[in-house]
């Protein structure tokens, strides 16, 4: 089955700086890569996703990049704000079947 | 506004009790999932269903059971709760070929 690894497990940045979270996957059949944000006391929420036919996708301060050859994808958050503090999960899926999640990154944005 | 609902949000029960965690979605999603989230954050798949009358065990062994009699409803049952079942339980759903997961807000279960 698929194996998704996520790094780092914790990340602390100063407000206004950028944050990058990286994930690798093992199954070349995976073709859909969502990112989720989980705030305290809530379930994870989809924030951005990318399909394997696209190398990069951007939505305001958030961007995701995908390198199919190397089997890795990354989440980039620019101009971080305290409300970006949360746990972030990457995931990989083949044709929207079962999703395989990374182990999570706890992001702390210091004001 | 959430289209997938989990009840209760918090539950404290005694050892040996039978409990059912409810999960319902109004999006017409065919696939539904139960995840157990440990304090270290990791999400562990314990059950999933690809449609009515279809249920499968996930990657993490669990003493719970599930049923899928209606598309919108996917309850999880523990016949005899133990302290080791203390955890956060997250329900999710998705539509075949169309979407990622939508998660509920979770049920935080404490067995004393």
Coordinates of C-alpha atoms in Angstrom, one line a residue:
Chain A
X1 CA 0.0 0.0 0.0
X2 CA 0.9 3.7 -0.1
X3 CA 3.2 5.2 2.5
X4 CA 3.2 8.9 3.1
X5 CA 6.0 10.6 5.2
X6 CA 5.7 14.1 6.4
X7 CA 8.3 16.5 7.8
X8 CA 8.9 18.3 10.1
X9 CA 6.6 17.1 12.9
X10 CA 6.8 20.6 14.5
X11 CA 7.6 24.0 13.0
X12 CA 7.8 27.3 14.7
X13 CA 8.1 30.5 12.7
X14 CA 7.8 34.2 13.3
X15 CA 4.7 36.0 12.1
X16 CA 5.3 37.2 8.5
X17 CA 7.8 34.5 7.7
X18 CA 7.2 31.6 5.3
X19 CA 6.5 28.0 6.3
X20 CA 7.2 24.9 4.3
X21 CA 6.0 21.4 5.0
X22 CA 7.2 18.5 2.9
X23 CA 5.7 15.1 2.1
X24 CA 6.9 12.1 0.2
X25 CA 4.8 9.2 -1.1
X26 CA 5.7 5.7 -2.3
X27 CA 3.0 4.6 -4.8
X28 CA 3.4 6.0 -8.3
X29 CA -0.3 5.3 -8.9
X30 CA -1.3 8.1 -6.4
X31 CA -2.7 11.0 -8.4
X32 CA -4.4 13.3 -5.9
X33 CA -2.7 15.1 -3.1
X34 CA -4.8 17.2 -0.6
X35 CA -3.7 19.2 2.4
X36 CA -5.7 19.5 5.5
X37 CA -5.6 22.0 8.4
X38 CA -6.8 20.9 11.8
X39 CA -7.5 23.5 14.5
X40 CA -7.8 22.7 18.1
X41 CA -11.1 20.9 18.9
X42 CA -12.1 20.6 15.2
X43 CA -11.9 18.0 12.5
X44 CA -9.3 18.5 9.6
X45 CA -10.5 20.8 6.8
X46 CA -9.3 20.7 3.2
X47 CA -7.3 23.9 2.4
X48 CA -5.7 23.1 -1.0
X49 CA -5.2 20.1 -3.2
X50 CA -3.3 19.2 -6.4
X51 CA -3.7 16.5 -9.0
X52 CA -0.8 14.7 -10.7
X53 CA -1.2 16.5 -14.0
X54 CA -0.3 19.8 -12.4
X55 CA 3.0 20.9 -10.9
X56 CA 1.9 23.8 -8.8
X57 CA -1.2 25.4 -7.5
X58 CA -1.7 28.6 -5.5
X59 CA -4.5 30.1 -3.5
X60 CA -3.7 33.4 -2.0
X61 CA -1.0 32.8 0.7
X62 CA -1.0 29.1 0.2
X63 CA 0.7 27.1 -2.5
X64 CA 1.4 23.4 -3.2
X65 CA 4.1 22.0 -5.4
X66 CA 4.3 18.5 -6.8
X67 CA 7.3 16.6 -8.1
X68 CA 6.0 13.3 -9.6
X69 CA 9.4 12.1 -10.5
X70 CA 10.8 12.4 -7.0
X71 CA 7.4 11.5 -5.5
X72 CA 7.3 14.5 -3.2
X73 CA 4.9 17.4 -2.6
X74 CA 5.1 20.5 -0.4
X75 CA 2.9 23.0 1.2
X76 CA 4.1 26.6 1.2
X77 CA 2.5 29.3 3.4
X78 CA 3.7 32.9 2.9
X79 CA 3.3 35.9 5.2
X80 CA 2.3 33.6 8.1
X81 CA -0.3 34.9 10.6
X82 CA -1.1 33.7 14.1
X83 CA -4.3 32.1 12.8
X84 CA -2.2 29.8 10.6
X85 CA -1.2 28.0 13.8
X86 CA -2.7 24.5 13.6
X87 CA -1.8 20.9 12.7
X88 CA -1.4 20.3 8.9
X89 CA -1.8 16.9 7.3
X90 CA -0.8 15.9 3.8
X91 CA -2.5 12.9 2.1
X92 CA -2.2 10.9 -1.1
X93 CA -4.8 8.9 -3.0
X94 CA -5.2 7.0 -6.2
X95 CA -8.4 7.9 -8.0
X96 CA -10.0 9.2 -4.9
X97 CA -10.1 5.8 -3.2
X98 CA -8.6 5.3 0.3
X99 CA -6.6 8.3 1.4
X100 CA -3.2 7.8 3.1
X101 CA -2.2 10.5 5.6
X102 CA 1.1 11.9 6.7
X103 CA 1.8 12.0 10.5
X104 CA 1.0 15.7 10.8
X105 CA 3.0 18.9 11.3
X106 CA 2.2 21.2 14.2
X107 CA 2.8 24.8 13.0
X108 CA 3.2 27.5 15.6
X109 CA 3.3 31.1 14.3
X110 CA 4.7 33.5 17.0
X111 CA 3.3 37.0 17.0
Chain B
X1 CA -21.4 25.1 7.8
X2 CA -20.6 21.4 8.4
X3 CA -22.3 18.9 6.1
X4 CA -21.1 15.9 8.2
X5 CA -22.3 15.6 11.8
X6 CA -20.9 13.7 14.6
X7 CA -22.6 13.2 18.0
X8 CA -21.8 13.3 20.8
X9 CA -18.9 15.8 20.7
X10 CA -17.7 14.6 24.1
X11 CA -18.4 11.4 26.0
X12 CA -17.2 10.1 29.3
X13 CA -18.4 6.5 30.1
X14 CA -17.5 3.7 32.5
X15 CA -15.6 0.6 31.6
X16 CA -17.8 -2.2 30.1
X17 CA -20.5 0.1 28.7
X18 CA -21.8 -0.3 25.2
X19 CA -21.7 2.9 23.1
X20 CA -22.5 4.1 19.6
X21 CA -20.9 7.1 18.0
X22 CA -23.1 8.7 15.4
X23 CA -22.0 10.0 12.0
X24 CA -24.3 11.4 9.4
X25 CA -23.7 13.4 6.1
X26 CA -26.0 15.3 3.9
X27 CA -23.8 15.5 0.8
X28 CA -24.8 12.3 -0.9
X29 CA -21.3 10.9 -0.5
X30 CA -21.0 7.2 -1.2
X31 CA -17.8 6.6 0.8
X32 CA -17.5 7.0 4.6
X33 CA -14.6 6.5 7.0
X34 CA -13.8 6.3 10.7
X35 CA -10.4 7.4 11.9
X36 CA -8.9 7.2 15.4
X37 CA -6.6 10.1 16.2
X38 CA -4.1 9.6 19.0
X39 CA -2.6 12.4 21.2
X40 CA 0.4 12.4 18.8
X41 CA -1.9 13.6 16.1
X42 CA -1.6 10.7 13.7
X43 CA -4.8 9.6 11.9
X44 CA -5.4 5.8 11.9
X45 CA -8.1 4.3 9.6
X46 CA -10.2 1.9 11.6
X47 CA -13.2 1.3 9.3
X48 CA -14.5 2.4 5.9
X49 CA -17.5 1.8 3.6
X50 CA -17.7 2.3 -0.1
X51 CA -21.5 2.1 -0.1
X52 CA -24.6 0.7 1.5
X53 CA -24.1 -2.7 3.1
X54 CA -20.4 -2.5 2.4
X55 CA -18.0 -2.2 5.3
X56 CA -14.3 -3.0 5.7
X57 CA -11.7 -2.9 8.5
X58 CA -9.0 -0.3 8.2
X59 CA -5.3 -0.4 8.8
X60 CA -5.5 -0.2 12.6
X61 CA -7.0 -3.1 14.4
X62 CA -10.1 -2.0 16.4
X63 CA -12.6 -3.7 18.6
X64 CA -15.3 -1.5 17.3
X65 CA -17.9 -2.4 14.6
X66 CA -19.7 -0.3 12.0
X67 CA -22.8 -0.6 9.9
X68 CA -24.0 1.2 6.7
X69 CA -27.7 0.6 6.2
X70 CA -28.3 4.0 4.7
X71 CA -26.0 6.1 2.5
X72 CA -26.0 9.1 4.9
X73 CA -25.4 7.2 8.2
X74 CA -22.3 5.4 9.4
X75 CA -22.4 4.6 13.2
X76 CA -19.5 3.1 15.1
X77 CA -20.2 0.8 18.1
X78 CA -18.1 -0.4 20.9
X79 CA -19.7 -3.4 22.6
X80 CA -17.7 -3.1 25.8
X81 CA -15.6 0.1 26.3
X82 CA -12.2 0.0 27.9
X83 CA -9.8 2.7 29.0
X84 CA -7.6 1.8 25.9
X85 CA -10.5 3.1 23.7
X86 CA -10.0 6.6 25.1
X87 CA -9.3 8.7 22.0
X88 CA -10.6 11.2 19.4
X89 CA -12.8 9.5 16.7
X90 CA -13.2 11.3 13.4
X91 CA -15.7 10.5 10.7
X92 CA -15.2 11.5 7.1
X93 CA -16.9 11.1 3.8
X94 CA -16.1 11.4 0.1
X95 CA -17.7 11.1 -3.3
X96 CA -16.2 8.6 -5.7
X97 CA -14.0 10.2 -8.3
X98 CA -14.9 13.7 -7.3
X99 CA -13.6 14.9 -4.0
X100 CA -11.3 14.6 -1.1
X101 CA -12.5 13.9 2.4
X102 CA -14.9 16.0 4.4
X103 CA -14.4 15.5 8.1
X104 CA -16.8 15.8 11.0
X105 CA -15.8 17.7 14.1
X106 CA -15.0 14.5 16.0
X107 CA -16.1 12.7 19.2
X108 CA -13.7 12.8 22.1
X109 CA -14.3 9.6 24.0
X110 CA -13.0 9.0 27.6
X111 CA -13.4 5.6 29.2
X112 CA -12.9 5.6 33.0

